[in-house]
XYZ file of C-alpha atoms in Angstrom:
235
model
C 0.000 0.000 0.000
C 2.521 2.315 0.926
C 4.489 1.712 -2.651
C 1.417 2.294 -4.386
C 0.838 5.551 -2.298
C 4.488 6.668 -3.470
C 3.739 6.784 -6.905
C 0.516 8.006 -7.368
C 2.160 11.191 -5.186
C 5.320 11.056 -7.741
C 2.489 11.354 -10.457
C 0.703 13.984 -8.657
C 3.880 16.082 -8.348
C 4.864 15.496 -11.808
C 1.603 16.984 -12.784
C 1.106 20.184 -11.046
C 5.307 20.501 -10.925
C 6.737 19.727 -14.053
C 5.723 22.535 -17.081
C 6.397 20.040 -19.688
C 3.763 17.935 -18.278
C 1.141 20.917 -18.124
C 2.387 22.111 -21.504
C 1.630 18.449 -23.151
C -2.085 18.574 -21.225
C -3.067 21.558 -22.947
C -1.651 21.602 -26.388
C -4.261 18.319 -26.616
C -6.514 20.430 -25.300
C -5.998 22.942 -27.498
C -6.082 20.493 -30.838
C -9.397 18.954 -29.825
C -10.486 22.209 -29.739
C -9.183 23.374 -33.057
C -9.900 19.917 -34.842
C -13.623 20.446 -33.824
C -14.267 24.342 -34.477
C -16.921 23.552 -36.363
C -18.528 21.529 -33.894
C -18.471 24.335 -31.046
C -19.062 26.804 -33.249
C -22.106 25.626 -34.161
C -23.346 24.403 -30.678
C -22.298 27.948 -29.237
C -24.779 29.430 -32.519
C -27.458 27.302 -31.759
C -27.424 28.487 -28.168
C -26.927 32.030 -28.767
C -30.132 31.934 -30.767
C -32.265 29.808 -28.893
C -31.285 32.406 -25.717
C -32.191 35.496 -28.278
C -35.483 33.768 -29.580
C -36.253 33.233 -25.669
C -36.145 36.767 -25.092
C -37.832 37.695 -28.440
C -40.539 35.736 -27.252
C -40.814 36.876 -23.723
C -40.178 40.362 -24.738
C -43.098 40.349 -27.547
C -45.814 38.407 -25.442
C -45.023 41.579 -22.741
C -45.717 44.279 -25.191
C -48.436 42.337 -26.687
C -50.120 41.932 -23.035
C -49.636 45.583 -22.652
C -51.491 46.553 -25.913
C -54.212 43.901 -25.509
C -54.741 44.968 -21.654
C -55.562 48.806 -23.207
C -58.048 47.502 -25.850
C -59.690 46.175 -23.128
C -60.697 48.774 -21.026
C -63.828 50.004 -23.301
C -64.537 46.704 -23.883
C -64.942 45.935 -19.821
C -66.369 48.986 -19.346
C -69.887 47.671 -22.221
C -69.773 44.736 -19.827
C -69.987 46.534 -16.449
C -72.747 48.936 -18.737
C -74.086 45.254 -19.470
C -73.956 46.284 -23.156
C -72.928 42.696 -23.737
C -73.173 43.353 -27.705
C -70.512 46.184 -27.613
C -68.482 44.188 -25.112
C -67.872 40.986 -27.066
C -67.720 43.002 -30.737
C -66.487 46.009 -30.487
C -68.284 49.309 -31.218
C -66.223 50.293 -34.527
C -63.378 51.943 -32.929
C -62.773 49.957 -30.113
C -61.735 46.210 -30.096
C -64.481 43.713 -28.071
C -63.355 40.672 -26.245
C -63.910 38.162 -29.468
C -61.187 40.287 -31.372
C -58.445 41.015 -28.447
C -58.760 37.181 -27.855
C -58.156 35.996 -30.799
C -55.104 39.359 -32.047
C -53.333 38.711 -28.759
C -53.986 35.150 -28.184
C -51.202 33.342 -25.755
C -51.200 36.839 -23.328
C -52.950 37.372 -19.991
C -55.327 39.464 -21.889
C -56.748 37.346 -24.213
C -56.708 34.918 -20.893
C -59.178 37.327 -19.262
C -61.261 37.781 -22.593
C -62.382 34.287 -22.314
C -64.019 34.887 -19.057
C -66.067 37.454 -19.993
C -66.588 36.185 -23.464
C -67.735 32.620 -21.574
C -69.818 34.922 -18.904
C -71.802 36.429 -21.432
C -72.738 33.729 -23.608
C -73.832 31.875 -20.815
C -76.332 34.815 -19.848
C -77.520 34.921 -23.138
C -77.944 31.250 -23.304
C -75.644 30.384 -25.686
C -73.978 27.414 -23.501
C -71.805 25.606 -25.637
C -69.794 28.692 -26.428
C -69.513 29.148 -22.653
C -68.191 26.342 -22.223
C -65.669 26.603 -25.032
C -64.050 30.028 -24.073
C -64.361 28.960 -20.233
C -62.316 26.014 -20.599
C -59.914 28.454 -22.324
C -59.629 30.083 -19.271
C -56.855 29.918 -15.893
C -56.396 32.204 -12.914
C -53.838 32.605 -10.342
C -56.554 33.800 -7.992
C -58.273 31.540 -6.427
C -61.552 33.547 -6.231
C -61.531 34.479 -9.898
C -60.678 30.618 -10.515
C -63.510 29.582 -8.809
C -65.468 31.809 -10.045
C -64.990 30.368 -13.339
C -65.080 26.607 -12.392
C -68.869 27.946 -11.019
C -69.581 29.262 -14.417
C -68.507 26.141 -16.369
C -70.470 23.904 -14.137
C -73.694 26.424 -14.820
C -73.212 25.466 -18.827
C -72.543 22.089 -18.380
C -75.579 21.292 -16.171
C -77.736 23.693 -18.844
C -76.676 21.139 -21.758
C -77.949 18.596 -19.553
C -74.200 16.865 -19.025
C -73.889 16.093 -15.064
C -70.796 14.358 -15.184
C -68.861 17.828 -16.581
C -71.199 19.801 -14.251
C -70.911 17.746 -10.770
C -66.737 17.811 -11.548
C -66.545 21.462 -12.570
C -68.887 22.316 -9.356
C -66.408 20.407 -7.412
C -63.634 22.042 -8.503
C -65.016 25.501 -7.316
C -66.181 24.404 -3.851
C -62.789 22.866 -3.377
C -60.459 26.257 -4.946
C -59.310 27.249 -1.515
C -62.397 27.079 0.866
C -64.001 29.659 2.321
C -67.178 30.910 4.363
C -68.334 32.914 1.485
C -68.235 31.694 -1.560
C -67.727 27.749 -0.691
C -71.620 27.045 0.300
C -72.942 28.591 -2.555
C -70.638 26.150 -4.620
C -71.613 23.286 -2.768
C -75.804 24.222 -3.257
C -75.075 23.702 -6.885
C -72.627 20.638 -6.743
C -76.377 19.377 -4.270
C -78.479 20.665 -7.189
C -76.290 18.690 -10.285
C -76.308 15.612 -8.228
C -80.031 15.487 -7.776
C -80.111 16.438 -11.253
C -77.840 12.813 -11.720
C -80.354 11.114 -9.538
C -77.478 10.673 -7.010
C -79.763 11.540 -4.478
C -77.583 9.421 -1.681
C -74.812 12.150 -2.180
C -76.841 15.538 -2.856
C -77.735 14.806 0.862
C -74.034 14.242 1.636
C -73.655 17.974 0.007
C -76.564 19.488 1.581
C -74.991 18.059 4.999
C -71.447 19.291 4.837
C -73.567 22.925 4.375
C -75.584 22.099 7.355
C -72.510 21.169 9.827
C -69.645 23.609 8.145
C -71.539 26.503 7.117
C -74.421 27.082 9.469
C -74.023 30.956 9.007
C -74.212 31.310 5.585
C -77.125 31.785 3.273
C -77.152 28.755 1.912
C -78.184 26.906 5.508
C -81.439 27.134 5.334
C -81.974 26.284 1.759
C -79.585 23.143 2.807
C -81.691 22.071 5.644
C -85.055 22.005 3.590
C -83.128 20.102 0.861
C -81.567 17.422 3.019
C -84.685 16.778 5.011
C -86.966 16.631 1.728
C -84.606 14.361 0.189
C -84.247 12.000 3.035
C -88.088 11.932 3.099
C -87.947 10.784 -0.565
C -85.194 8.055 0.369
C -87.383 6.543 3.262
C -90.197 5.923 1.493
């Protein structure tokens, strides 16, 4: 062992002590280098590029936000007016929410088009089109979010599909819970079950309302629910 320890020190010396050693190391080096230019040219192009197209990108989608979230201010403003018309076309001179989806899709303010696009078809009954620009639709905020999920469930269980309804319903009482908003979720995740004929877990709704949300609107209504459906169920 010792022996073996001897050497690989003489090695180590030779190595960081000796210049002609060093020198050797890195005139390979240097010919690897040289013999494949190409080669790391290339890769060092390729890179470059992809870093500036990366930029480009984020760069662009930025301005683009910024332009779209300025068209957008009439347009909100028809909505608030509830000039839903004006609001999703436009009145001539300024962009509605169809357009600035659709010119600045990918940005946060085509994002936000889709909600109200989805929120006013679905008020003017048009429910498949909710649904299509709803799904579009993702929000950071939880509220918003579940908002949205609320919305989507309110198309689905209009075009008569449950299944989408009872899981989109779910989603919103479950988007960070909360005395205000949660119940009201939950009353229509009760409603699309009963709609399913899933009677057995419409009560199981109705009953999370009664025990966890005894102070908010949605009690009462909860109460009556449970108790007529349980009626139903024992006879």
């Amino acid at each position: 062992m010792a022996k073996k320890e001897t050497k690989n020190s003489e090695v180590d010396y030779e190595l960081l002590e000796n210049p002609e050693v060093i020198a050797s190391r890195l005139e390979r080096g240097e010919n690897f280098v040289r013999q494949n230019s190409k080669i790391f040219g290339g890769i060092l192009i390729a890179v470059v590029i992809a870093i500036a197209g990366i930029l480009f990108l984020q760069i662009n989608k930025q301005n683009q936000n910024e332009k779209g979230q300025e068209e957008m201010f009439q347009a909100v403003y028809y909505f608030e007016q509830d000039q839903t018309d004006l609001a999703l076309n436009g009145d001539g001179s300024n962009a509605g929410f169809l357009k600035i989806a659709e010119k600045y899709s990918g940005t946060d303010a085509a994002n936000l088009s889709n909600f109200y696009i989805g929120s006013i078809y679905l008020s003017e009954g048009q429910f498949e089109k909710a649904v299509d620009h709803l799904k579009k639709f993702s929000a950071s905020d939880y509220f918003v979010q579940a908002k949205a999920y609320s919305l989507l469930g309110d198309a689905y269980l209009e075009l008569g599909n449950t299944k989408e309804a009872i899981s989109a319903y779910k989603k919103a009482a479950s988007e960070r819970e909360n005395k205000f908003f949660t119940p009201r979720y939950l009353n229509k995740l009760a409603v699309a079950y009963e709609e399913a004929g899933d009677n057995a877990n419409a009560i199981k709704t109705y009953e999370t309302i009664e025990e966890k949300y005894f102070e908010s609107y949605e009690f009462t209504n909860a109460r009556k629910h449970k108790a007529r459906l349980e009626g139903l169920a024992s006879k």
